XYZ file of C-alpha atoms in Angstrom:
720
model
C 36.241 21.642 -8.698
C 33.975 21.284 -11.723
C 33.933 17.496 -11.283
C 32.962 17.891 -7.640
C 30.197 20.348 -8.572
C 28.860 18.045 -11.280
C 28.951 15.108 -8.863
C 27.050 17.066 -6.215
C 24.433 18.195 -8.753
C 23.970 14.654 -10.060
C 23.719 13.301 -6.521
C 21.095 15.880 -5.538
C 19.182 15.338 -8.780
C 19.210 11.580 -8.251
C 18.051 12.012 -4.666
C 15.226 14.356 -5.676
C 14.110 11.986 -8.428
C 14.094 9.136 -5.931
C 11.950 11.178 -3.548
C 9.545 12.115 -6.326
C 9.424 8.529 -7.553
C 8.694 7.266 -4.047
C 5.929 9.815 -3.619
C 4.389 8.993 -6.972
C 4.495 5.229 -6.486
C 2.913 4.941 -3.052
C -0.796 4.249 -2.681
C -2.356 6.093 0.211
C -5.739 5.435 1.824
C -7.896 8.421 2.789
C -10.250 8.299 5.762
C -13.757 9.521 4.909
C -16.832 10.194 6.994
C -19.326 9.176 4.318
C -19.380 5.826 2.528
C -19.763 5.648 -1.261
C -22.788 4.050 -2.877
C -21.605 0.738 -4.289
C -22.823 0.831 -7.896
C -19.594 0.623 -9.919
C -19.834 4.189 -11.242
C -17.228 6.025 -9.090
C -19.506 9.065 -9.360
C -19.815 9.799 -5.631
C -18.031 12.959 -4.525
C -16.381 11.030 -1.713
C -14.012 9.450 -4.250
C -12.613 12.900 -5.043
C -11.139 13.041 -1.540
C -8.732 10.200 -2.381
C -5.356 10.729 -4.005
C -5.500 8.944 -7.396
C -2.688 6.573 -8.285
C -1.889 5.729 -11.900
C 1.659 4.394 -11.711
C 1.041 0.785 -12.745
C 3.719 -0.740 -14.972
C 3.591 -3.520 -17.526
C 4.681 -7.002 -16.476
C 3.755 -8.897 -19.610
C 4.701 -8.859 -22.409
C 7.353 -6.154 -21.771
C 8.307 -5.776 -18.089
C 8.662 -2.179 -16.941
C 7.067 -0.611 -20.011
C 4.172 1.809 -19.882
C 0.813 -0.004 -20.215
C -1.166 0.300 -23.428
C -4.194 1.355 -21.353
C -4.257 3.626 -18.302
C -5.526 2.562 -14.882
C -6.447 4.840 -11.998
C -6.752 3.633 -8.379
C -8.347 5.369 -5.404
C -8.458 3.978 -1.856
C -10.683 5.279 0.939
C -11.882 3.838 4.241
C -14.159 4.526 7.181
C -14.383 2.912 10.587
C -15.765 -0.354 9.230
C -14.785 -0.829 5.578
C -11.972 -0.476 3.093
C -13.017 0.755 -0.374
C -11.075 0.597 -3.628
C -12.296 2.484 -6.680
C -10.526 1.519 -9.891
C -11.008 3.044 -13.327
C -9.748 0.892 -16.201
C -9.501 3.084 -19.281
C -9.814 1.280 -22.605
C -9.611 2.725 -26.108
C -11.687 -0.163 -27.459
C -14.399 -0.770 -24.838
C -16.316 -3.002 -27.226
C -13.465 -5.528 -26.981
C -13.431 -5.759 -23.178
C -13.719 -9.439 -22.252
C -16.542 -9.984 -19.742
C -17.709 -13.548 -20.264
C -18.816 -14.733 -16.842
C -20.674 -13.765 -13.679
C -19.769 -17.010 -11.917
C -18.184 -16.868 -8.494
C -14.579 -18.073 -8.059
C -13.496 -17.985 -11.691
C -10.580 -15.626 -11.011
C -7.865 -18.171 -11.837
C -9.039 -18.448 -15.434
C -7.893 -15.887 -17.975
C -11.306 -15.713 -19.603
C -11.968 -12.056 -18.760
C -10.446 -8.687 -18.136
C -10.044 -8.396 -14.381
C -8.661 -6.499 -11.426
C -6.874 -8.482 -8.706
C -6.152 -7.120 -5.248
C -3.590 -8.646 -2.881
C -3.896 -7.485 0.716
C -1.348 -8.343 3.438
C -2.658 -6.716 6.647
C 0.130 -8.305 8.719
C 3.099 -7.390 6.549
C 4.503 -10.837 7.325
C 5.283 -11.470 3.628
C 4.053 -15.083 3.867
C 0.353 -15.034 3.154
C -2.267 -12.566 2.019
C -5.857 -12.182 0.900
C -6.786 -12.143 -2.775
C -9.846 -10.301 -4.154
C -10.675 -10.462 -7.879
C -13.345 -8.600 -9.874
C -14.209 -8.626 -13.572
C -16.138 -6.052 -15.670
C -19.450 -7.812 -14.895
C -18.855 -7.637 -11.141
C -18.120 -11.365 -10.802
C -16.090 -11.909 -7.655
C -13.440 -14.363 -6.516
C -11.536 -14.449 -3.262
C -8.929 -16.613 -1.615
C -5.525 -16.868 -0.015
C -2.181 -16.135 -1.643
C 1.118 -17.706 -0.623
C 4.166 -17.572 -2.876
C 3.891 -19.016 -6.369
C 0.182 -19.849 -6.200
C -3.093 -18.754 -4.712
C -6.223 -20.721 -3.902
C -9.870 -19.678 -4.020
C -10.902 -21.880 -1.107
C -11.744 -19.041 1.269
C -15.202 -17.427 0.962
C -15.098 -14.063 2.720
C -18.014 -11.629 3.003
C -17.302 -8.638 0.761
C -18.865 -6.902 -2.216
C -18.025 -5.292 -5.539
C -19.869 -3.687 -8.430
C -18.558 -2.992 -11.935
C -19.735 -0.979 -14.945
C -18.651 -0.892 -18.586
C -18.750 2.534 -20.263
C -17.512 4.295 -23.378
C -14.196 4.997 -21.614
C -13.540 1.462 -20.388
C -14.774 -0.084 -17.169
C -14.853 0.786 -13.489
C -15.213 -1.197 -10.308
C -15.948 -0.380 -6.688
C -14.749 -2.866 -4.071
C -15.907 -2.955 -0.458
C -13.944 -5.061 2.048
C -15.355 -4.993 5.604
C -12.709 -5.023 8.316
C -14.840 -7.695 9.986
C -14.061 -9.983 7.048
C -10.275 -9.961 7.325
C -7.723 -10.446 10.058
C -5.163 -7.685 10.563
C -2.524 -6.270 12.869
C -4.221 -3.313 14.524
C -0.836 -1.780 15.384
C 0.130 -1.349 11.718
C -0.885 1.690 9.675
C 0.809 0.342 6.550
C -0.427 -2.840 4.914
C 1.012 -4.832 2.068
C -0.878 -4.143 -1.169
C -0.604 -5.144 -4.775
C -2.967 -4.392 -7.648
C -2.913 -6.192 -10.981
C -4.935 -5.548 -14.107
C -5.289 -8.119 -16.850
C -6.374 -7.120 -20.361
C -7.495 -10.411 -21.852
C -7.491 -9.695 -25.582
C -3.890 -8.435 -25.374
C -2.709 -10.926 -22.717
C -1.334 -7.836 -21.032
C -0.537 -7.820 -17.325
C 0.073 -4.539 -15.529
C 0.866 -4.214 -11.857
C 1.514 -1.838 -8.970
C 4.520 -3.722 -7.581
C 6.673 -6.679 -8.586
C 6.964 -6.092 -12.333
C 9.616 -8.695 -13.137
C 8.545 -11.767 -15.106
C 9.888 -13.803 -12.183
C 7.615 -11.985 -9.735
C 4.465 -13.838 -8.767
C 1.504 -11.596 -8.019
C 0.457 -14.067 -5.318
C 3.780 -13.632 -3.489
C 3.265 -11.052 -0.681
C 6.993 -10.272 -0.774
C 6.390 -8.531 -4.100
C 3.634 -6.302 -2.699
C 3.970 -2.550 -2.285
C 2.519 -0.485 0.533
C -0.897 0.873 1.353
C -0.362 3.679 3.850
C -2.753 5.672 5.996
C -4.774 2.870 7.625
C -5.475 3.891 11.211
C -8.002 3.277 14.014
C -10.272 0.855 12.151
C -12.812 -1.382 13.856
C -13.528 -5.072 13.686
C -16.451 -4.861 16.116
C -16.819 -7.781 18.480
C -15.568 -10.028 15.700
C -18.602 -12.300 16.074
C -20.304 -13.875 13.057
C -23.299 -16.200 13.420
C -24.345 -18.198 10.364
C -27.604 -20.041 11.012
C -29.246 -22.073 8.284
C -32.581 -23.727 7.756
C -33.249 -26.463 5.250
C -36.244 -28.342 3.953
C -36.835 -30.777 1.132
C -37.300 -34.459 0.358
C -35.418 -37.581 -0.712
C -36.977 -40.239 -2.941
C -35.414 -43.662 -3.484
C -37.000 -44.991 -6.673
C -35.448 -48.429 -6.241
C -37.835 -49.128 -3.337
C -41.511 -48.612 -2.714
C -40.844 -46.478 0.345
C -42.477 -43.024 0.423
C -40.388 -39.876 0.147
C -38.311 -38.919 3.175
C -39.155 -35.389 4.200
C -36.334 -33.169 5.440
C -36.730 -30.306 7.898
C -33.557 -29.369 9.678
C -31.245 -26.575 10.694
C -27.878 -25.780 12.192
C -25.367 -23.017 12.565
C -21.761 -21.909 12.359
C -20.336 -19.362 14.800
C -17.082 -17.487 14.159
C -15.427 -15.366 16.842
C -12.297 -13.286 16.375
C -10.384 -13.888 19.602
C -7.886 -11.326 18.331
C -7.986 -9.457 15.002
C -5.947 -12.312 13.535
C -7.091 -15.434 15.434
C -10.518 -16.986 14.805
C -12.446 -19.608 16.751
C -15.341 -21.381 15.020
C -17.935 -23.986 15.937
C -20.417 -25.752 13.715
C -23.516 -27.713 14.713
C -25.443 -30.130 12.504
C -23.513 -28.980 9.454
C -25.112 -29.375 6.029
C -23.478 -29.011 2.602
C -26.525 -29.258 0.347
C -25.416 -26.261 -1.741
C -22.025 -27.760 -2.638
C -21.667 -28.610 -6.317
C -21.209 -32.269 -7.232
C -17.794 -33.592 -8.219
C -16.718 -33.773 -11.813
C -16.645 -37.365 -13.054
C -13.315 -38.679 -14.327
C -12.102 -41.784 -16.110
C -9.320 -43.658 -14.360
C -6.973 -45.958 -16.278
C -4.448 -46.175 -13.442
C -4.113 -48.565 -10.499
C -4.590 -45.754 -7.997
C -7.504 -43.619 -6.710
C -8.136 -40.126 -8.046
C -7.915 -36.924 -6.010
C -10.984 -34.674 -5.735
C -10.684 -31.182 -4.215
C -12.470 -29.960 -1.103
C -15.514 -27.757 -1.834
C -17.235 -27.441 1.558
C -17.058 -23.986 3.121
C -16.482 -24.965 6.755
C -13.406 -27.004 5.860
C -12.081 -24.402 3.437
C -11.940 -21.678 6.105
C -8.295 -21.504 7.232
C -7.381 -24.465 5.019
C -4.311 -22.659 3.655
C -2.630 -23.016 7.066
C -2.806 -26.815 6.693
C -0.582 -26.689 3.589
C 2.353 -28.972 4.362
C 5.634 -29.565 2.602
C 5.390 -26.652 0.117
C 4.564 -28.863 -2.850
C 7.159 -31.525 -1.969
C 4.590 -34.227 -1.120
C 3.758 -35.467 -4.608
C 0.236 -36.915 -4.510
C 0.431 -37.622 -0.751
C -1.537 -35.392 1.640
C -1.090 -36.059 5.380
C -4.380 -34.254 6.037
C -7.207 -34.371 3.500
C -10.409 -32.844 4.859
C -12.648 -34.847 2.496
C -11.984 -37.853 4.737
C -14.265 -36.090 7.241
C -17.986 -36.151 6.466
C -17.603 -38.283 3.352
C -17.060 -42.037 3.133
C -16.755 -43.888 -0.179
C -18.560 -41.023 -1.881
C -21.513 -40.927 0.514
C -22.100 -38.161 3.072
C -21.568 -38.812 6.775
C -23.489 -36.502 9.149
C -21.402 -33.974 11.082
C -22.928 -33.473 14.507
C -20.489 -30.948 15.868
C -17.203 -29.362 14.897
C -14.807 -26.766 16.270
C -11.930 -24.919 14.725
C -9.238 -22.443 15.738
C -7.169 -20.803 13.019
C -5.112 -17.698 12.361
C -1.880 -16.112 13.562
C -0.207 -15.320 16.859
C 2.620 -12.947 15.915
C 4.855 -15.097 13.651
C 3.063 -18.349 14.428
C 0.382 -19.811 12.124
C -2.168 -22.065 13.811
C -5.042 -24.317 12.700
C -6.816 -26.841 14.948
C -9.862 -28.836 13.824
C -12.003 -31.246 15.857
C -15.125 -32.884 14.393
C -17.692 -35.308 15.795
C -19.415 -37.344 13.099
C -22.719 -39.134 13.387
C -23.406 -42.818 12.852
C -24.418 -44.380 9.519
C -25.281 -47.925 8.416
C -21.566 -48.575 7.785
C -19.840 -46.382 10.381
C -20.104 -45.630 14.057
C -19.873 -42.103 15.431
C -16.266 -40.848 15.461
C -14.219 -37.987 16.850
C -11.594 -36.791 14.374
C -8.820 -34.247 14.944
C -6.273 -32.416 12.797
C -3.815 -29.697 13.776
C -1.141 -27.629 12.116
C 1.359 -25.130 13.597
C 4.051 -23.340 11.616
C 6.543 -20.642 12.536
C 7.679 -17.896 10.171
C 11.452 -17.521 10.059
C 13.873 -15.477 7.966
C 12.123 -13.328 5.332
C 9.976 -15.889 3.512
C 10.628 -19.248 5.168
C 8.929 -21.350 7.829
C 8.996 -24.638 9.708
C 6.103 -26.462 11.326
C 4.316 -29.623 12.431
C 1.090 -31.338 11.434
C -0.842 -33.961 13.357
C -4.026 -36.002 12.930
C -5.881 -38.441 15.156
C -8.664 -40.827 14.266
C -10.026 -42.576 11.214
C -13.586 -42.595 9.796
C -13.725 -46.401 10.054
C -13.034 -46.263 13.796
C -9.575 -47.841 13.683
C -6.855 -46.362 15.863
C -4.703 -44.013 13.846
C -2.403 -41.093 14.568
C 0.051 -39.154 12.429
C 2.730 -36.572 13.196
C 4.775 -34.685 10.614
C 7.502 -32.035 10.595
C 8.417 -29.779 7.661
C 10.837 -26.972 6.862
C 10.635 -24.691 3.832
C 13.318 -22.254 2.798
C 11.900 -19.796 0.312
C 13.373 -16.696 -1.294
C 12.381 -14.494 -4.226
C 15.806 -12.787 -4.201
C 18.056 -15.699 -5.184
C 20.988 -14.429 -7.275
C 19.222 -11.087 -7.522
C 15.534 -11.520 -8.325
C 14.974 -15.249 -8.860
C 12.756 -17.670 -6.944
C 14.177 -20.618 -5.020
C 12.377 -23.090 -2.737
C 13.948 -25.881 -0.704
C 11.552 -28.023 1.297
C 12.107 -31.000 3.627
C 9.555 -33.050 5.544
C 9.112 -36.213 7.579
C 6.071 -38.219 8.759
C 5.525 -40.840 11.460
C 2.283 -42.825 11.454
C 0.804 -45.052 14.189
C -1.874 -47.454 12.966
C -3.163 -50.969 13.614
C -0.780 -52.670 11.215
C 1.441 -54.965 13.265
C 4.606 -54.718 11.195
C 6.299 -52.752 8.463
C 7.710 -49.262 8.117
C 5.343 -46.433 9.081
C 7.623 -43.518 8.149
C 7.724 -41.189 5.181
C 10.116 -38.380 4.236
C 10.971 -36.145 1.323
C 13.032 -33.258 0.031
C 12.452 -30.896 -2.899
C 14.518 -28.280 -4.708
C 12.465 -25.921 -6.866
C 13.625 -23.048 -9.080
C 10.322 -21.692 -10.524
C 11.108 -18.757 -12.794
C 9.929 -17.389 -16.104
C 12.829 -18.508 -18.308
C 13.879 -21.635 -16.412
C 11.717 -23.778 -14.150
C 13.783 -26.581 -12.601
C 12.687 -29.043 -9.923
C 14.040 -32.106 -8.135
C 11.838 -34.044 -5.694
C 12.555 -37.225 -3.728
C 10.059 -39.095 -1.490
C 10.404 -42.208 0.657
C 7.123 -43.875 1.639
C 7.051 -46.791 4.084
C 5.120 -49.966 3.357
C 2.810 -49.704 6.395
C 1.996 -46.016 6.475
C -1.772 -45.459 6.329
C -2.837 -41.907 7.246
C -6.271 -42.050 8.817
C -7.226 -38.532 7.692
C -4.908 -38.241 4.706
C -4.841 -39.052 1.017
C -2.253 -41.583 -0.147
C -2.899 -43.226 -3.530
C 0.091 -45.597 -3.233
C 2.568 -46.648 -0.552
C 5.817 -48.581 -0.219
C 8.004 -46.724 -2.720
C 10.938 -44.488 -3.486
C 9.888 -41.597 -5.732
C 12.194 -39.359 -7.756
C 11.020 -36.518 -9.958
C 13.360 -34.427 -12.074
C 12.136 -31.814 -14.488
C 13.028 -28.642 -16.242
C 11.272 -26.229 -18.543
C 12.959 -23.708 -20.800
C 10.468 -20.964 -21.668
C 11.958 -18.298 -23.924
C 10.081 -15.266 -25.232
C 11.413 -14.607 -28.725
C 10.747 -11.025 -29.785
C 12.446 -10.800 -33.199
C 11.376 -12.048 -36.615
C 8.121 -13.540 -37.749
C 8.228 -16.177 -35.007
C 8.441 -13.462 -32.366
C 5.471 -11.704 -33.970
C 3.396 -14.885 -33.862
C 4.424 -16.635 -30.627
C 4.343 -15.076 -27.150
C 6.252 -17.819 -25.292
C 7.687 -21.297 -25.873
C 7.522 -24.050 -23.231
C 10.160 -26.708 -23.876
C 9.694 -29.328 -21.157
C 11.454 -32.483 -20.017
C 10.254 -34.343 -16.903
C 11.093 -37.802 -15.568
C 9.002 -39.500 -12.870
C 10.245 -42.722 -11.240
C 8.755 -45.079 -8.639
C 10.824 -47.917 -7.165
C 9.638 -50.391 -4.545
C 11.487 -50.520 -1.231
C 13.773 -53.254 -2.577
C 14.966 -50.849 -5.266
C 13.146 -52.449 -8.198
C 11.501 -50.130 -10.713
C 7.691 -50.094 -10.705
C 6.839 -47.039 -12.814
C 8.682 -44.603 -15.055
C 7.269 -41.834 -17.206
C 9.349 -39.483 -19.359
C 7.366 -36.433 -20.405
C 8.710 -34.337 -23.270
C 7.209 -31.331 -25.003
C 9.145 -30.696 -28.227
C 6.300 -28.427 -29.357
C 4.538 -26.253 -26.803
C 3.791 -22.567 -27.278
C 1.300 -19.797 -26.623
C 0.582 -17.384 -29.440
C 0.274 -13.601 -29.246
C -3.457 -14.035 -29.799
C -3.796 -16.362 -26.799
C -4.006 -19.779 -28.457
C -2.065 -22.715 -27.020
C -0.644 -25.591 -29.077
C 1.264 -28.545 -27.640
C 2.610 -31.938 -28.705
C 4.109 -34.459 -26.280
C 6.059 -37.695 -26.551
C 5.786 -39.800 -23.377
C 7.750 -43.067 -23.032
C 6.470 -45.204 -20.141
C 7.534 -48.310 -18.295
C 5.246 -50.145 -15.868
C 6.319 -53.216 -13.901
C 3.032 -54.512 -12.518
C 3.538 -56.382 -9.222
C 0.089 -57.985 -9.607
C -2.717 -58.315 -12.127
C -4.428 -55.013 -12.930
C -8.078 -54.654 -13.977
C -7.911 -51.623 -16.261
C -11.583 -51.817 -17.233
C -14.511 -54.034 -16.321
C -13.426 -57.600 -17.068
C -10.187 -56.547 -18.817
C -7.239 -57.729 -16.708
C -3.638 -56.926 -17.603
C -1.336 -59.643 -16.197
C 1.531 -58.750 -13.918
C 4.761 -58.186 -15.786
C 7.130 -55.656 -17.325
C 5.632 -53.324 -19.962
C 7.289 -50.568 -22.000
C 5.146 -48.365 -24.212
C 5.109 -44.877 -25.754
C 2.191 -42.436 -25.699
C 1.735 -39.320 -27.795
C -0.415 -36.357 -26.930
C -1.643 -33.384 -28.968
C -3.478 -30.441 -27.430
C -5.056 -27.305 -28.883
C -6.732 -24.599 -26.817
C -8.210 -21.481 -28.318
C -7.846 -18.236 -26.364
C -10.043 -18.403 -23.285
C -11.394 -14.859 -23.713
C -13.133 -15.753 -26.983
C -16.918 -16.007 -27.116
C -16.565 -19.441 -28.672
C -13.785 -21.499 -27.124
C -12.472 -24.948 -28.118
C -10.273 -27.224 -26.016
C -9.086 -30.534 -27.473
C -6.609 -33.047 -26.066
C -5.869 -36.303 -27.879
C -3.623 -38.969 -26.356
C -2.790 -42.050 -28.404
C -0.210 -44.747 -28.986
C 0.876 -47.871 -27.146
C -0.764 -48.892 -23.887
C 0.786 -51.820 -21.980
C 0.682 -54.697 -24.491
C -1.791 -52.975 -26.809
C -2.922 -49.557 -28.002
C -5.420 -46.933 -26.939
C -6.962 -43.584 -27.853
C -7.980 -40.983 -25.262
C -9.869 -37.936 -26.538
C -11.001 -35.037 -24.335
C -13.006 -32.236 -25.889
C -14.874 -29.211 -24.629
C -16.703 -26.449 -26.445
C -17.710 -23.324 -24.513
C -20.176 -20.707 -25.725
C -20.327 -17.425 -23.805
C -22.841 -14.628 -24.030
C -21.731 -11.511 -22.139
C -21.679 -13.297 -18.802
C -25.415 -14.031 -18.865
C -25.172 -17.462 -20.496
C -22.313 -19.959 -20.429
C -22.756 -23.300 -22.160
C -20.077 -25.993 -21.943
C -20.385 -29.292 -23.783
C -17.613 -31.825 -23.398
C -16.607 -35.422 -23.187
C -13.809 -37.870 -22.520
C -13.700 -40.929 -24.768
C -11.266 -43.824 -24.317
C -10.900 -46.875 -26.548
C -8.361 -49.592 -25.838
C -7.304 -52.682 -27.739
C -5.419 -55.243 -25.682
C -4.696 -58.956 -26.121
C -6.945 -59.493 -23.095
C -9.833 -57.730 -24.839
C -11.089 -54.371 -26.054
C -12.694 -51.730 -23.878
C -14.488 -48.451 -24.395
C -15.222 -45.864 -21.711
C -16.803 -42.446 -22.017
C -17.990 -39.475 -20.009
C -20.395 -36.899 -21.427
C -21.035 -33.612 -19.666
C -23.059 -30.470 -20.243
C -22.988 -27.400 -18.021
C -25.424 -24.521 -18.591
C -25.124 -21.432 -16.413
C -27.696 -18.653 -16.503
C -27.067 -15.404 -14.636
C -29.076 -12.241 -14.200
C -26.460 -10.727 -11.874
C -23.388 -12.121 -10.087
C -25.720 -12.597 -7.089
C -28.557 -14.411 -8.885
C -28.009 -17.397 -11.109
C -28.944 -20.932 -12.063
C -26.360 -23.649 -12.674
C -27.287 -26.854 -14.503
C -24.827 -29.727 -14.682
C -25.504 -33.050 -16.436
C -23.000 -35.935 -16.484
C -23.173 -39.461 -17.866
C -20.547 -42.214 -17.935
C -20.807 -45.681 -19.435
C -18.749 -47.238 -16.635
C -21.485 -46.877 -14.025
C -24.189 -46.340 -16.684
C -25.467 -43.512 -14.500
C -26.594 -40.062 -15.572
C -26.724 -37.346 -12.928
C -28.241 -33.885 -12.915
C -27.336 -31.165 -10.423
C -29.366 -27.949 -10.555
C -28.465 -25.071 -8.230
C -30.419 -21.832 -8.035
C -28.794 -19.294 -5.756
C -29.682 -15.773 -4.751
C -27.346 -13.764 -2.574
C -29.748 -11.217 -1.137
C -26.809 -9.390 0.376
C -23.257 -10.541 1.100
C -23.368 -13.578 3.367
C -27.177 -14.035 3.168
C -27.955 -16.604 0.510
C -30.949 -18.643 -0.627
C -30.328 -21.970 -2.398
C -32.662 -24.283 -4.262
C -30.854 -27.502 -5.194
C -32.214 -30.452 -7.148
C -30.275 -33.678 -7.733
C -31.379 -36.717 -9.648
C -29.630 -39.903 -10.759
C -30.794 -42.160 -13.566
C -29.512 -45.584 -14.534
C -29.325 -46.661 -18.145
C -30.808 -50.108 -18.707
C -31.288 -52.122 -21.866
C -34.066 -54.437 -20.740
C -36.917 -54.579 -21.309
C -36.332 -51.406 -23.361
C -33.186 -49.251 -23.613
C -33.903 -46.158 -21.573
C -32.936 -44.235 -18.415
C -34.662 -45.174 -15.163
C -34.687 -42.725 -12.278
C -33.082 -44.217 -9.164
C -33.232 -41.262 -6.767
C -34.381 -37.657 -6.478
C -33.344 -35.051 -3.947
C -34.651 -31.523 -3.425
C -33.262 -29.009 -0.953
C -34.337 -25.472 -0.118
C -31.760 -23.795 2.099
C -31.567 -20.338 3.641
C -28.246 -19.230 5.103
C -27.833 -16.006 7.065
C -24.776 -14.133 8.304
C -25.215 -12.015 11.409
C -22.108 -10.004 12.244
C -21.565 -8.083 15.451
C-alpha cells in the first residue's frame, strides 16, 4: 500500500512539474492596441502587458546549464506588426562586443547578438532569420537545416541600446514583410543570444550541441498570434537614377545617365508572392572581391543582387550534394564575362502552396555589342514529405549567348535531426538531363551524398557523375566529364579536464579525401586534407596546421600564370598550411594563412593576411592581401592582391563604405565608394562612385584612370 501511495505521489508530482515546466517554457505573444516607440529602451508601458520569458538555457559551452547572464524576452503584436523586446543583462557592460553597424554581418561572431528564427508555417523546413547586435545592426535571411543564408532583404526595423545593466533591443517585423499561414495561431520560434567575449550561446529551444539554431525542427512555439493583417500584400519599389560614365581611354564625352524602373511584389496568398521588375538596375550592389586563381577552373562568385536573392532559397537543389556544380546560377542572368547585361523585364513567382515550395523566374535581357536580346527561364518545385524531407525538380531554359539549351533535374533529400536519438543525418540523391547544341557525348549528371553533421563527429560521403557533354545554360559548372568521390570525417572533442581543457574549447581533427577520375576511370586529381593540429581556444583564438598531399594528372598543358605553362603529365606534391585567427570580437583582429611546399614540379608560397581595426561600430578598417610566389622549371611567377576596406557609420541606416583593390595580374586598381542612407525601412538613397586605374610603367610608372562612374539612386517602397 505504501509503495502504491509513493508511486501515486511521485506520478502526480512529476505531472505537476511537467505542467509547470511547460507553462514556464512557452513564449506567448500579447495583443496590444498601442504600438511601442522603437528606440531600444523598452521603457514604454505597453511592454508591461507582455508576459516576460527568461527560460533560456546554455548551449555552449555546457549544454543545459544556466546561462552566466540573464535574458528576458517579451513579445507583443498589433494588427500589422510583431514586436520583440529583449533585455540582455550583463554584469560587465563595458565588455559587450559591438564592433559593427554594417548590414548582413550576422554570420560573423564579431559581436554580441540576438538571433530570431520565425517559422510562420510550422512546416519545419524553412524559416526567417532576424539578427540584431547591441548597435542595432541588422541581418536577415532564410534558415533551412544546418545553415542559413542572408540573401533575403526584408523590410523590418530594430533599435538597440547599451546601458549599465547590459543591452536591450526592440524588433519590429511587419506582417506585410513575411509570409504566414493565417489559420495558425502558433508559430515556430527560436531565440538565441551570443555573448562574444565568452563564446557563450544560450537558446530558447534546441539546446543540444547537435542542434542547429537554423533548423526549424529545433524551434519552440510562439503562441497567441491571431487575426493579423497583411493588407493587400502589394509592394511597389520604384527607383530613379542619374549619373555619368566616363571612358578615359577614348576622347568621347561623358555619357549622362537618367533612368528609372520599378519592382512590384504582390502576395497572391499570405505565402505566395508574384513579382515583376522593369528596367532593373543594380548600381548599389557592391563589387566582387578579387581572388587569385592557381587552378585550371573558374572561380565561383556569390549572387548579390536583390531581385535574384528574393526567394532564392527555394532554388537550392541537392542539399549540398552537388559539389561545385550548380544547375541554376542566377549570375548567368544580367552578367556576361563580368560585364552587365541590361534586364528589360523580369517576372517571378515564389513561395508555398501547402506543402509545396515553388519558384519560377522569367527574364528578358536587352542587347549588347556581344549578345542579342534573350529570354531566360528557371523554375523549381519541391514537395515536403515526412518530417524534414523533400523531393523536387528544377528546370532551366535558354543561354545568354543565344544557343539552345534546356536542363531538367530531379532530387530527393531525406533529412532527420532525430537519428539514433538526437543526431543529424542527411541522405541526398539527384539527377540531371541537359539538352544543348553539342552533337554527341553524354549529357547526364547524377550524385548521391550521405552526411552525418554533428558536434562530435561530422562524417560525409559524396559521389558525382558528370557527363562529358553537359553544359548548363544557366548553371555554374567549373569542370565536366568526371567521376567525383569525396570522403571526409572530423572528430571534434571538447576536453573539459586538465590544463588543456582550461585552454582549449574544441579540437577539430580532420581527414578529407577528394578524387576526380575521367570517364575512362583514370585519375585526374586527388587531394588529401589532414588537420593534425586544429583547435579553438577558450578565449576565441583559432590555430590550425594542415598537411595536404596532392596528385594532378594534367590532360593538357596548363598556364598557371601569364607565360608560365606547366606541361601535361603526372605530378605528385605536398602542400602545408598554417593558419592563425585571433578572436573576432577583439578591437584589433589578425587573420593569417600561409600555404607553402611543393607545387607541381616546383615550389610555391601563398600568404593571405588581414588586419581589422574596429572602433565601436563607427569605424571599421580592414587591410589585407594575398601574395603568391612560385618557382617552377618553366619559370618563376609572382601574383598579388592588395585590398583596403574602410567603413564609416553614423547609424546602422547611414554609412559610407570605401573599398580599394589592386592586383598585379590585371595591373588594375579599383575603387568602389557607396554612401547609403535608409530614410526609413525600404526607402534608401545611394550615392555610388566607381573608378578603375591601370598601372603603367611607360613613360613613367604611375596609375592612369581608365573609367569613372557615378550613380545617384533613390529607391522607394510603397506598401499597401
